mmCIF file of C-alpha atoms in Angstrom:
data_model
loop_
_atom_site.group_PDB
_atom_site.id
_atom_site.type_symbol
_atom_site.label_atom_id
_atom_site.label_comp_id
_atom_site.label_asym_id
_atom_site.label_seq_id
_atom_site.Cartn_x
_atom_site.Cartn_y
_atom_site.Cartn_z
ATOM 1 C CA MET A 181 0.000 0.000 0.000
ATOM 2 C CA THR A 182 1.484 3.354 -1.027
ATOM 3 C CA ALA A 183 1.746 6.457 1.134
ATOM 4 C CA THR A 184 -0.920 8.166 -0.984
ATOM 5 C CA THR A 185 -3.367 5.323 -0.339
ATOM 6 C CA LEU A 186 -2.674 5.448 3.395
ATOM 7 C CA ILE A 187 -3.378 9.179 3.437
ATOM 8 C CA GLN A 188 -6.621 8.651 1.541
ATOM 9 C CA VAL A 189 -7.807 5.968 3.967
ATOM 10 C CA GLY A 190 -6.870 8.115 6.964
ATOM 11 C CA VAL A 191 -8.767 11.138 5.681
ATOM 12 C CA LEU A 192 -11.805 8.998 4.872
ATOM 13 C CA TYR A 193 -11.865 7.544 8.350
ATOM 14 C CA ALA A 194 -11.342 10.934 10.030
ATOM 15 C CA GLY A 195 -14.161 12.524 8.038
ATOM 16 C CA ALA A 196 -16.594 9.721 8.724
ATOM 17 C CA LEU A 197 -15.651 9.657 12.402
ATOM 18 C CA ALA A 198 -16.199 13.405 12.726
ATOM 19 C CA LEU A 199 -19.603 13.013 11.097
ATOM 20 C CA SER A 200 -20.642 10.268 13.507
ATOM 21 C CA VAL A 201 -19.524 12.295 16.551
ATOM 22 C CA LEU A 202 -21.158 15.541 15.492
ATOM 23 C CA HIS A 203 -24.338 13.964 14.183
ATOM 24 C CA PRO A 204 -24.619 10.284 15.128
ATOM 25 C CA GLN A 205 -27.778 9.580 13.168
ATOM 26 C CA GLY A 206 -27.291 12.119 10.427
ATOM 27 C CA THR A 207 -29.744 13.204 7.763
ATOM 28 C CA THR A 208 -29.783 11.244 4.541
ATOM 29 C CA ALA A 209 -28.921 14.298 2.429
ATOM 30 C CA ALA A 210 -25.944 15.179 4.622
ATOM 31 C CA LEU A 211 -24.637 11.626 4.532
ATOM 32 C CA TYR A 212 -24.940 11.513 0.744
ATOM 33 C CA LEU A 213 -23.017 14.782 0.547
ATOM 34 C CA VAL A 214 -20.270 13.568 2.863
ATOM 35 C CA SER A 215 -19.929 10.278 0.957
ATOM 36 C CA ALA A 216 -19.659 12.101 -2.364
ATOM 37 C CA GLY A 217 -17.175 14.569 -0.889
ATOM 38 C CA LEU A 218 -14.924 11.849 0.467
ATOM 39 C CA GLY A 219 -15.059 9.945 -2.831
ATOM 40 C CA SER A 220 -14.188 13.126 -4.729
ATOM 41 C CA PHE A 221 -11.287 13.718 -2.375
ATOM 42 C CA VAL A 222 -9.915 10.281 -3.243
ATOM 43 C CA GLY A 223 -9.938 11.197 -6.948
ATOM 44 C CA LEU A 224 -8.388 14.602 -6.248
ATOM 45 C CA THR A 225 -5.489 13.194 -4.230
ATOM 46 C CA GLU A 226 -4.806 10.638 -6.944
ATOM 47 C CA LEU A 227 -4.594 13.366 -9.599
ATOM 48 C CA ILE A 228 -2.443 15.616 -7.422
ATOM 49 C CA SER A 229 0.056 12.820 -6.809
ATOM 50 C CA ARG A 230 0.612 12.489 -10.575
ATOM 51 C CA TYR A 231 1.690 16.126 -11.092
ATOM 52 C CA ARG A 232 4.193 16.980 -8.403
ATOM 53 C CA ASP A 233 5.597 19.980 -10.262
ATOM 54 C CA ASN A 234 2.111 21.533 -10.601
ATOM 55 C CA PRO A 235 -0.357 19.666 -8.334
ATOM 56 C CA LEU A 236 -3.366 21.863 -9.094
ATOM 57 C CA ALA A 237 -3.065 21.569 -12.868
ATOM 58 C CA PRO A 238 -5.795 18.861 -13.138
ATOM 59 C CA LEU A 239 -8.314 21.318 -11.697
ATOM 60 C CA ARG A 240 -7.853 23.478 -14.794
ATOM 61 C CA THR A 241 -9.041 20.741 -17.156
ATOM 62 C CA LYS A 242 -12.488 19.290 -17.837
ATOM 63 C CA PRO A 243 -11.307 15.640 -17.778
ATOM 64 C CA GLY A 244 -9.708 16.299 -14.391
ATOM 65 C CA TRP A 245 -13.002 17.488 -12.946
ATOM 66 C CA LEU A 246 -14.780 14.579 -14.633
ATOM 67 C CA TYR A 247 -12.443 12.148 -12.874
ATOM 68 C CA ILE A 248 -13.200 13.771 -9.525
ATOM 69 C CA VAL A 249 -16.952 13.741 -10.193
ATOM 70 C CA VAL A 250 -16.900 10.060 -11.218
ATOM 71 C CA ASN A 251 -15.230 9.138 -7.926
ATOM 72 C CA GLY A 252 -17.669 11.244 -5.938
ATOM 73 C CA THR A 253 -20.698 9.877 -7.782
ATOM 74 C CA ALA A 254 -19.511 6.301 -7.256
ATOM 75 C CA ALA A 255 -19.175 6.879 -3.504
ATOM 76 C CA ALA A 256 -22.638 8.461 -3.313
ATOM 77 C CA ALA A 257 -24.162 5.588 -5.303
ATOM 78 C CA ALA A 258 -22.508 3.036 -3.023
ATOM 79 C CA PHE A 259 -23.864 4.859 0.010
ATOM 80 C CA GLY A 260 -27.359 4.830 -1.526
ATOM 81 C CA LEU A 261 -27.252 1.046 -1.917
ATOM 82 C CA ILE A 262 -26.037 0.602 1.651
ATOM 83 C CA ARG A 263 -28.667 3.003 2.990
ATOM 84 C CA LEU A 264 -31.412 1.347 0.981
ATOM 85 C CA ASN A 265 -30.657 -2.027 2.562
ATOM 86 C CA ASP A 266 -30.190 -0.509 6.035
ATOM 87 C CA LEU A 267 -26.844 -2.232 6.486
ATOM 88 C CA PHE A 268 -24.600 -2.052 9.579
ATOM 89 C CA ALA A 269 -27.474 -1.266 11.924
ATOM 90 C CA ASP A 270 -26.147 -3.660 14.570
ATOM 91 C CA GLY A 271 -22.452 -2.914 14.228
ATOM 92 C CA ALA A 272 -20.113 -1.769 16.977
ATOM 93 C CA LEU A 273 -19.613 1.573 15.224
ATOM 94 C CA PRO A 274 -22.389 4.121 14.744
ATOM 95 C CA GLN A 275 -24.449 3.220 11.679
ATOM 96 C CA ALA A 276 -23.779 6.536 9.883
ATOM 97 C CA LEU A 277 -20.033 6.133 10.365
ATOM 98 C CA SER A 278 -20.059 2.570 9.058
ATOM 99 C CA GLN A 279 -22.220 3.382 6.044
ATOM 100 C CA VAL A 280 -20.200 6.413 4.910
ATOM 101 C CA LEU A 281 -16.863 4.720 5.499
ATOM 102 C CA VAL A 282 -17.799 1.527 3.661
ATOM 103 C CA ALA A 283 -19.362 3.492 0.786
ATOM 104 C CA ALA A 284 -16.244 5.603 0.232
ATOM 105 C CA LEU A 285 -13.752 2.764 0.650
ATOM 106 C CA GLY A 286 -15.906 0.283 -1.240
ATOM 107 C CA SER A 287 -16.390 2.521 -4.270
ATOM 108 C CA MET A 288 -12.657 3.282 -4.350
ATOM 109 C CA ALA A 289 -11.834 -0.431 -4.357
ATOM 110 C CA PHE A 290 -14.610 -1.354 -6.810
ATOM 111 C CA PHE A 291 -13.618 1.151 -9.498
ATOM 112 C CA ARG A 292 -9.984 0.114 -9.248
ATOM 113 C CA SER A 293 -10.621 -3.594 -9.637
ATOM 114 C CA ALA A 294 -10.647 -5.765 -12.747
ATOM 115 C CA LEU A 295 -12.288 -9.101 -13.504
ATOM 116 C CA PHE A 296 -9.234 -10.124 -15.507
ATOM 117 C CA THR A 297 -6.394 -8.610 -17.522
ATOM 118 C CA VAL A 298 -5.831 -9.056 -21.245
ATOM 119 C CA ARG A 299 -2.419 -8.444 -22.810
ATOM 120 C CA LEU A 300 -2.641 -6.663 -26.164
ATOM 121 C CA GLY A 301 0.790 -6.345 -27.728
ATOM 122 C CA GLU A 302 2.979 -4.737 -25.063
ATOM 123 C CA THR A 303 0.057 -3.368 -23.028
ATOM 124 C CA ASP A 304 -1.975 -4.966 -20.226
ATOM 125 C CA VAL A 305 -5.654 -4.013 -20.529
ATOM 126 C CA ALA A 306 -7.901 -4.400 -17.468
ATOM 127 C CA VAL A 307 -11.393 -5.739 -18.155
ATOM 128 C CA GLY A 308 -13.827 -4.545 -15.527
ATOM 129 C CA PRO A 309 -14.777 -1.363 -13.636
ATOM 130 C CA ALA A 310 -11.149 -0.212 -13.638
ATOM 131 C CA ALA A 311 -11.293 0.219 -17.424
ATOM 132 C CA LEU A 312 -13.834 3.057 -17.117
ATOM 133 C CA LEU A 313 -11.859 4.918 -14.486
ATOM 134 C CA GLN A 314 -8.590 4.377 -16.357
ATOM 135 C CA ALA A 315 -10.085 5.844 -19.540
ATOM 136 C CA VAL A 316 -11.133 9.002 -17.693
ATOM 137 C CA LEU A 317 -7.762 9.183 -15.929
ATOM 138 C CA SER A 318 -5.910 8.864 -19.247
ATOM 139 C CA ALA A 319 -8.015 11.670 -20.718
ATOM 140 C CA ALA A 320 -7.215 13.833 -17.694
ATOM 141 C CA ASP A 321 -3.501 13.062 -18.087
ATOM 142 C CA ARG A 322 -3.510 14.052 -21.754
ATOM 143 C CA ALA A 323 -5.423 17.256 -21.036
ATOM 144 C CA CYS A 324 -2.993 18.201 -18.268
ATOM 145 C CA ASP A 325 -0.009 17.430 -20.475
ATOM 146 C CA ARG A 326 -1.378 19.639 -23.251
ATOM 147 C CA LEU A 327 -2.107 22.381 -20.756
ATOM 148 C CA LEU A 328 1.348 22.271 -19.193
ATOM 149 C CA ALA A 329 3.433 21.545 -22.295
ATOM 150 C CA THR A 330 3.707 25.136 -23.522
ATOM 151 C CA SER A 331 4.414 26.635 -20.117
ATOM 152 C CA ARG A 332 6.931 23.890 -19.302
ATOM 153 C CA SER A 333 8.788 24.453 -22.560
ATOM 154 C CA THR A 334 9.034 28.208 -22.044
ATOM 155 C CA LEU A 335 9.946 27.797 -18.392
ATOM 156 C CA VAL A 336 12.709 25.244 -18.968
ATOM 157 C CA MET A 337 14.242 27.248 -21.822
ATOM 158 C CA GLU A 338 14.359 30.270 -19.524
ATOM 159 C CA ILE A 339 15.814 28.445 -16.510
ATOM 160 C CA MET A 340 18.342 26.328 -18.429
ATOM 161 C CA ARG A 341 19.602 29.100 -20.726
ATOM 162 C CA ASP A 342 23.412 29.096 -20.992
ATOM 163 C CA VAL A 343 23.660 25.818 -19.037
ATOM 164 C CA ARG A 344 26.059 23.259 -20.535
ATOM 165 C CA PHE A 345 24.824 19.667 -20.552
ATOM 166 C CA GLU A 346 28.375 18.408 -20.065
ATOM 167 C CA HIS A 347 28.468 20.021 -16.604
ATOM 168 C CA ALA A 348 24.771 19.807 -15.700
ATOM 169 C CA ARG A 349 24.304 16.069 -16.307
ATOM 170 C CA SER A 350 26.144 15.165 -13.098
ATOM 171 C CA LEU A 351 26.084 18.353 -11.031
ATOM 172 C CA LEU A 352 22.333 19.092 -11.111
ATOM 173 C CA PRO A 353 20.995 15.600 -10.252
ATOM 174 C CA LEU A 354 23.544 15.179 -7.445
ATOM 175 C CA HIS A 355 22.580 18.526 -5.926
ATOM 176 C CA ALA A 356 18.864 17.840 -6.419
ATOM 177 C CA PHE A 357 19.009 14.495 -4.599
ATOM 178 C CA GLN A 358 20.737 16.173 -1.660
ATOM 179 C CA LEU A 359 18.158 18.964 -1.547
ATOM 180 C CA MET A 360 15.154 16.634 -1.717
ATOM 181 C CA GLN A 361 15.399 14.314 1.276
ATOM 182 C CA ASN A 362 12.347 12.239 0.357
ATOM 183 C CA VAL A 363 13.441 11.140 -3.118
ATOM 184 C CA SER A 364 13.463 7.347 -3.020
ATOM 185 C CA LEU A 365 16.375 5.257 -4.240
ATOM 186 C CA GLU A 366 14.105 3.913 -6.977
ATOM 187 C CA GLU A 367 13.376 7.446 -8.220
ATOM 188 C CA GLN A 368 17.057 8.359 -8.118
ATOM 189 C CA THR A 369 17.955 5.262 -10.101
ATOM 190 C CA GLY A 370 15.238 5.972 -12.676
ATOM 191 C CA ILE A 371 16.378 9.568 -13.165
ATOM 192 C CA ALA A 372 20.011 8.467 -13.451
ATOM 193 C CA LYS A 373 19.056 5.972 -16.170
ATOM 194 C CA ASP A 374 17.039 8.620 -18.032
ATOM 195 C CA ILE A 375 19.996 11.009 -17.961
ATOM 196 C CA ALA A 376 22.391 8.297 -19.148
ATOM 197 C CA THR A 377 20.046 7.525 -22.046
ATOM 198 C CA LEU A 378 19.729 11.228 -22.843
ATOM 199 C CA ALA A 379 23.510 11.588 -22.935
ATOM 200 C CA GLN A 380 23.686 8.913 -25.652
ATOM 201 C CA GLU A 381 21.070 10.558 -27.881
ATOM 202 C CA GLN A 382 22.351 11.980 -31.169
ATOM 203 C CA VAL A 383 20.861 15.442 -30.697
ATOM 204 C CA GLU A 384 22.259 18.885 -30.070
ATOM 205 C CA GLU A 385 23.671 19.645 -26.632
ATOM 206 C CA GLU A 386 21.143 22.439 -26.175
ATOM 207 C CA ILE A 387 18.248 20.007 -26.650
ATOM 208 C CA LYS A 388 19.822 17.616 -24.156
ATOM 209 C CA THR A 389 20.055 20.456 -21.651
ATOM 210 C CA TYR A 390 16.372 21.341 -22.043
ATOM 211 C CA ASN A 391 15.319 17.703 -21.687
ATOM 212 C CA LEU A 392 17.416 17.422 -18.548
ATOM 213 C CA GLY A 393 15.587 20.466 -17.224
ATOM 214 C CA LEU A 394 12.221 18.799 -17.927
ATOM 215 C CA LEU A 395 13.310 15.666 -16.051
ATOM 216 C CA LEU A 396 14.305 17.673 -12.998
ATOM 217 C CA LEU A 397 11.273 19.967 -13.225
ATOM 218 C CA ARG A 398 8.965 17.026 -12.559
ATOM 219 C CA LEU A 399 11.009 16.147 -9.479
ATOM 220 C CA LEU A 400 11.734 19.587 -8.038
ATOM 221 C CA GLY A 401 9.077 21.960 -9.290
ATOM 222 C CA GLU A 402 9.705 25.407 -10.751
ATOM 223 C CA ASP A 403 10.923 27.333 -7.695
ATOM 224 C CA VAL A 404 13.482 24.782 -6.488
ATOM 225 C CA LEU A 405 14.857 24.145 -9.984
ATOM 226 C CA ARG A 406 15.189 27.863 -10.700
ATOM 227 C CA ARG A 407 16.981 28.609 -7.437
ATOM 228 C CA MET A 408 19.267 25.590 -7.789
ATOM 229 C CA VAL A 409 20.328 26.524 -11.335
ATOM 230 C CA GLU A 410 20.878 30.159 -10.343
ATOM 231 C CA ALA A 411 23.058 29.099 -7.407
ATOM 232 C CA LEU A 412 25.170 26.776 -9.564
ATOM 233 C CA LYS A 413 25.191 28.938 -12.709
ATOM 234 C CA PRO A 414 28.905 29.841 -12.539
ATOM 235 C CA ASP A 415 29.789 26.141 -12.798
ATOM 236 C CA LEU A 416 26.958 25.167 -15.141
ATOM 237 C CA ALA A 417 27.664 27.922 -17.677
ATOM 238 C CA ARG A 418 31.378 27.227 -18.049
ATOM 239 C CA PRO A 419 32.317 26.513 -21.670
ATOM 240 C CA SER A 420 32.414 22.830 -22.471
ATOM 241 C CA LYS A 421 35.497 21.080 -23.815
ATOM 242 C CA GLY A 422 33.919 20.971 -27.249
ATOM 243 C CA GLU A 423 33.281 24.712 -27.220
ATOM 244 C CA MET A 424 36.841 25.416 -26.153
ATOM 245 C CA ARG A 425 38.074 23.297 -29.079
ATOM 246 C CA ILE A 426 35.843 25.206 -31.479
ATOM 247 C CA VAL A 427 37.173 28.540 -30.185
ATOM 248 C CA ASN A 428 40.741 27.269 -30.528
ATOM 249 C CA THR A 429 40.090 26.062 -34.085
ATOM 250 C CA ILE A 430 38.576 29.382 -35.201
ATOM 251 C CA ALA A 431 41.346 31.354 -33.501
ATOM 252 C CA GLN A 432 43.957 29.444 -35.540
ATOM 253 C CA MET A 433 42.194 29.910 -38.886
ATOM 254 C CA PRO A 434 43.444 32.442 -41.413
ATOM 255 C CA ASP A 435 41.254 35.543 -41.571
ATOM 256 C CA GLU A 436 39.930 34.595 -44.997
ATOM 257 C CA ASP A 437 38.824 31.199 -43.685
ATOM 258 C CA VAL A 438 37.035 32.863 -40.775
ATOM 259 C CA ALA A 439 35.175 35.138 -43.198
ATOM 260 C CA GLU A 440 34.119 32.131 -45.268
ATOM 261 C CA LEU A 441 33.101 30.275 -42.106
ATOM 262 C CA LEU A 442 30.817 33.159 -41.148
ATOM 263 C CA ASP A 443 29.243 33.123 -44.621
ATOM 264 C CA ILE A 444 28.514 29.406 -44.296
ATOM 265 C CA ALA A 445 27.114 29.804 -40.773
ATOM 266 C CA VAL A 446 24.722 32.555 -41.881
ATOM 267 C CA THR A 447 23.615 30.378 -44.813
ATOM 268 C CA LEU A 448 22.962 27.414 -42.516
ATOM 269 C CA VAL A 449 20.912 29.529 -40.135
ATOM 270 C CA GLY A 450 18.868 30.851 -43.055
ATOM 271 C CA LEU A 451 18.109 27.303 -44.209
ATOM 272 C CA ARG A 452 17.064 26.129 -40.759
ATOM 273 C CA ARG A 453 14.825 29.069 -39.930
ATOM 274 C CA PRO A 454 12.160 30.891 -41.943
ATOM 275 C CA PRO A 455 13.396 34.285 -43.171
ATOM 276 C CA SER A 456 12.872 36.779 -40.377
ATOM 277 C CA SER A 457 14.368 39.794 -38.669
ATOM 278 C CA GLU A 458 16.426 37.343 -36.602
ATOM 279 C CA THR A 459 18.294 36.000 -39.634
ATOM 280 C CA GLY A 460 18.848 39.558 -40.809
ATOM 281 C CA ARG A 461 20.250 40.448 -37.413
ATOM 282 C CA LEU A 462 22.644 37.500 -37.594
ATOM 283 C CA GLY A 463 23.819 38.590 -41.025
ATOM 284 C CA ALA A 464 24.503 42.118 -39.793
ATOM 285 C CA ALA A 465 26.296 40.783 -36.717
ATOM 286 C CA ALA A 466 28.419 38.499 -38.906
ATOM 287 C CA SER A 467 29.399 41.471 -41.071
ATOM 288 C CA SER A 468 30.542 43.368 -37.991
ATOM 289 C CA LEU A 469 32.628 40.370 -36.938
ATOM 290 C CA VAL A 470 34.239 40.212 -40.381
ATOM 291 C CA ALA A 471 35.182 43.873 -39.988
ATOM 292 C CA ARG A 472 37.145 42.964 -36.853
ATOM 293 C CA LEU A 473 39.396 40.518 -38.696
ATOM 294 C CA GLY A 474 43.055 41.495 -38.850
ATOM 295 C CA THR A 475 42.688 44.218 -36.206
ATOM 296 C CA GLY A 476 44.666 42.639 -33.389
ATOM 297 C CA GLY A 477 46.839 39.864 -32.071
ATOM 298 C CA THR A 478 46.097 36.435 -30.649
ATOM 299 C CA ALA A 479 44.010 37.677 -27.728
ATOM 300 C CA ARG A 480 41.703 39.627 -30.043
ATOM 301 C CA LYS A 481 41.415 36.618 -32.344
ATOM 302 C CA VAL A 482 40.369 34.418 -29.412
ATOM 303 C CA ALA A 483 37.845 37.033 -28.282
ATOM 304 C CA LEU A 484 36.490 37.157 -31.830
ATOM 305 C CA ALA A 485 36.180 33.354 -31.870
ATOM 306 C CA ILE A 486 34.241 33.451 -28.590
ATOM 307 C CA ASP A 487 31.865 36.060 -30.025
ATOM 308 C CA ILE A 488 31.328 33.893 -33.102
ATOM 309 C CA LEU A 489 30.510 30.909 -30.881
ATOM 310 C CA GLN A 490 28.042 32.947 -28.836
ATOM 311 C CA LEU A 491 26.382 34.282 -31.977
ATOM 312 C CA PHE A 492 25.862 31.033 -33.884
ATOM 313 C CA GLY A 493 26.074 28.312 -31.281
ATOM 314 C CA ARG A 494 28.023 25.103 -31.106
ATOM 315 C CA LYS A 495 26.024 22.956 -33.533
ATOM 316 C CA THR A 496 25.880 25.507 -36.348
ATOM 317 C CA LEU A 497 29.616 26.141 -36.117
ATOM 318 C CA LEU A 498 30.428 22.420 -36.106
ATOM 319 C CA ASP A 499 28.412 22.011 -39.293
ATOM 320 C CA ALA A 500 29.977 25.119 -40.815
ATOM 321 C CA ILE A 501 33.514 23.930 -40.024
ATOM 322 C CA ALA A 502 32.774 20.513 -41.531
ATOM 323 C CA LEU A 503 31.363 22.111 -44.693
ATOM 324 C CA LEU A 504 34.312 24.476 -45.011
ATOM 325 C CA ARG A 505 36.808 21.644 -44.656
ATOM 326 C CA GLN A 506 35.024 19.611 -47.317
ATOM 327 C CA ALA A 507 34.795 22.667 -49.550
ATOM 328 C CA GLN A 508 38.536 23.140 -49.269
ATOM 329 C CA ALA A 509 39.116 19.506 -50.245
ATOM 330 C CA GLY A 510 37.123 19.669 -53.497
ATOM 331 C CA GLY A 511 37.419 21.254 -56.907
ATOM 332 C CA VAL A 512 33.942 22.474 -57.798
ATOM 333 C CA PRO A 513 33.941 25.719 -59.833
ATOM 334 C CA VAL A 514 33.959 28.875 -57.763
ATOM 335 C CA ASP A 515 31.001 30.404 -59.604
ATOM 336 C CA LYS A 516 28.627 27.528 -58.851
ATOM 337 C CA ASP A 517 25.374 28.814 -57.341
ATOM 338 C CA LEU A 518 24.364 27.186 -54.062
ATOM 339 C CA SER A 519 21.102 25.261 -53.964
ATOM 340 C CA LEU A 520 19.226 23.196 -51.404
ATOM 341 C CA ASP A 521 20.651 20.059 -53.039
ATOM 342 C CA ASP A 522 24.150 21.394 -52.461
ATOM 343 C CA LEU A 523 23.522 21.439 -48.726
ATOM 344 C CA LEU A 524 21.173 18.499 -48.168
ATOM 345 C CA GLY A 525 21.792 15.978 -50.967
ATOM 346 C CA ALA A 526 24.001 12.974 -50.230
ATOM 347 C CA PRO A 527 25.027 10.955 -53.298
ATOM 348 C CA PRO A 528 26.169 7.361 -52.729
ATOM 349 C CA GLY A 529 29.834 7.043 -51.879
ATOM 350 C CA GLY A 530 30.168 10.490 -50.325
ATOM 351 C CA ALA A 531 31.671 13.686 -51.652
ATOM 352 C CA PRO A 532 34.752 13.483 -53.885
ATOM 353 C CA GLY A 533 38.017 14.229 -52.187
ATOM 354 C CA ILE A 534 36.698 13.330 -48.716
ATOM 355 C CA THR A 535 38.668 10.777 -46.729
ATOM 356 C CA PRO A 536 37.021 8.134 -44.526
ATOM 357 C CA ASP A 537 37.848 10.216 -41.472
ATOM 358 C CA SER A 538 35.768 13.076 -42.828
ATOM 359 C CA ALA A 539 32.899 10.925 -44.110
ATOM 360 C CA PRO A 540 29.385 11.538 -42.770
ATOM 361 C CA GLY A 541 29.449 11.324 -38.998
ATOM 362 C CA LYS A 542 32.943 12.795 -38.710
ATOM 363 C CA ALA A 543 34.470 16.128 -39.429
ATOM 364 C CA PRO A 544 37.838 16.084 -41.232
ATOM 365 C CA GLY A 545 40.528 14.904 -38.891
ATOM 366 C CA GLY A 546 38.298 12.364 -37.172
ATOM 367 C CA VAL A 547 35.949 14.630 -35.214
ATOM 368 C CA VAL A 548 32.948 12.566 -34.218
ATOM 369 C CA GLU A 549 29.797 14.653 -34.478
ATOM 370 C CA ASP A 550 26.783 14.465 -32.174
ATOM 371 C CA THR A 551 24.523 14.422 -35.206
ATOM 372 C CA PRO A 552 26.107 13.055 -38.386
ATOM 373 C CA ALA A 553 26.353 15.613 -41.144
ATOM 374 C CA THR A 554 25.794 14.392 -44.686
ATOM 375 C CA PRO A 555 26.571 17.278 -47.075
ATOM 376 C CA ALA A 556 26.547 16.552 -50.781
ATOM 377 C CA ALA A 557 29.410 16.638 -53.171
ATOM 378 C CA GLY A 558 28.160 20.027 -54.299
ATOM 379 C CA VAL A 559 28.887 21.445 -50.853
ATOM 380 C CA VAL A 560 32.533 21.605 -51.813
ATOM 381 C CA ALA A 561 31.585 24.737 -53.714
ATOM 382 C CA LEU A 562 31.260 26.469 -50.352
ATOM 383 C CA GLY A 563 34.275 28.571 -49.549
ATOM 384 C CA GLN A 564 35.925 27.965 -52.920
ATOM 385 C CA ARG A 565 36.673 31.626 -53.333
ATOM 386 C CA ARG A 566 39.999 30.575 -51.893
ATOM 387 C CA ALA A 567 40.518 28.219 -54.858
ATOM 388 C CA ASP A 568 42.037 31.107 -56.833
ATOM 389 C CA ARG A 569 44.881 31.281 -54.375
ATOM 390 C CA PRO A 570 48.073 29.304 -55.134
ATOM 391 C CA PRO A 571 48.447 26.000 -53.249
ATOM 392 C CA GLU A 572 51.193 27.326 -50.995
ATOM 393 C CA ALA A 573 48.847 30.096 -49.831
ATOM 394 C CA ARG A 574 46.081 27.707 -48.766
ATOM 395 C CA PRO A 575 46.763 26.995 -45.092
ATOM 396 C CA HIS A 576 43.845 24.637 -44.701
ATOM 397 C CA ASP A 577 45.732 22.187 -42.538
ATOM 398 C CA THR A 578 44.488 23.847 -39.371
ATOM 399 C CA PRO A 579 43.469 20.943 -37.128
ATOM 400 C CA PRO A 580 39.738 20.789 -36.468
ATOM 401 C CA PRO A 581 38.418 20.476 -32.899
ATOM 402 C CA ALA A 582 39.643 17.018 -31.926
ATOM 403 C CA ASP A 583 36.857 16.330 -29.409
ATOM 404 C CA ALA A 584 34.308 18.943 -30.375
ATOM 405 C CA ALA A 585 31.524 16.495 -29.675
ATOM 406 C CA SER A 586 32.349 16.618 -25.964
#
């Protein structure tokens, strides 16, 4: 028996006992009302226990109220049957107490029972009264999920902004388990497994960070998660190893390569997002970064690389670096116009001039990507403005970020 069930039984008994003390005989209408109220409370506590991050969310949905009403109606109907047959008249407890208590507990047990269970595929389906209640509960769950999805997404993106998954994956859960003293070992193990699975997913680090935030939001709630992230932000927002490698790679590139890299990054952003003022802003910002090329020494070049990383993000720059490297390895005419096929097509056998180390899934030099990139042979047209330069003036041997996927 779970803690929630124990609480439900205790409240039912306390309510019925109070009724019997205050009004031993009780009027029929009052007893019906108390039975329905206790049954509704059972349904309410069950819904609340399913949404720890926002316990009152079910009360904002019609299916949630329907679930509560079904439980209350069942308890009232059970009391009517007991009252009709004048049961428990000779019991040790007052009759009103016995009737209300049995009605509430009996209806709770009846609507959670099944005659038998049928396995359909990978799902066990209960055949009996439980099927009705489960259908209403599932509808309430879906309604609550739809209601909370938008707010959760916005909230997590706000709280987890600038957090690096590389640091957060171990630091946040460890701190959360210490803050929350009542998290069971089973819950801790389940969350640890979910995070380990998330770490293996071939998606962008930013998406992993947001999903980690959603996992912890269900455990901690908004206020605790926000305060915890704010307290640990200096450690959580430190650049990852992959980002440091990207900055180092850009800082070592010739100025002309950096300019071409910015062109590619702006193009990639334009393909991934509908044309908007945001893409225009990125283009203008990229132009201002190009204007800073050749204006200082190593420190200024590193600062410029950091600004480029902050502007475009890790994933876009990884793709842009991979495309630039492949462009430098090919011999497609400089005047070739770029098309969607140039960026997204992937002919069998890969792009000409690309070694196995730089095949899809790796950047040149053996960099393993989080999400394999599969640019077409035509992508080698990107950055080929440098093709007019003599071979000795093409310093494209700059090593790419060796563990940029970290």
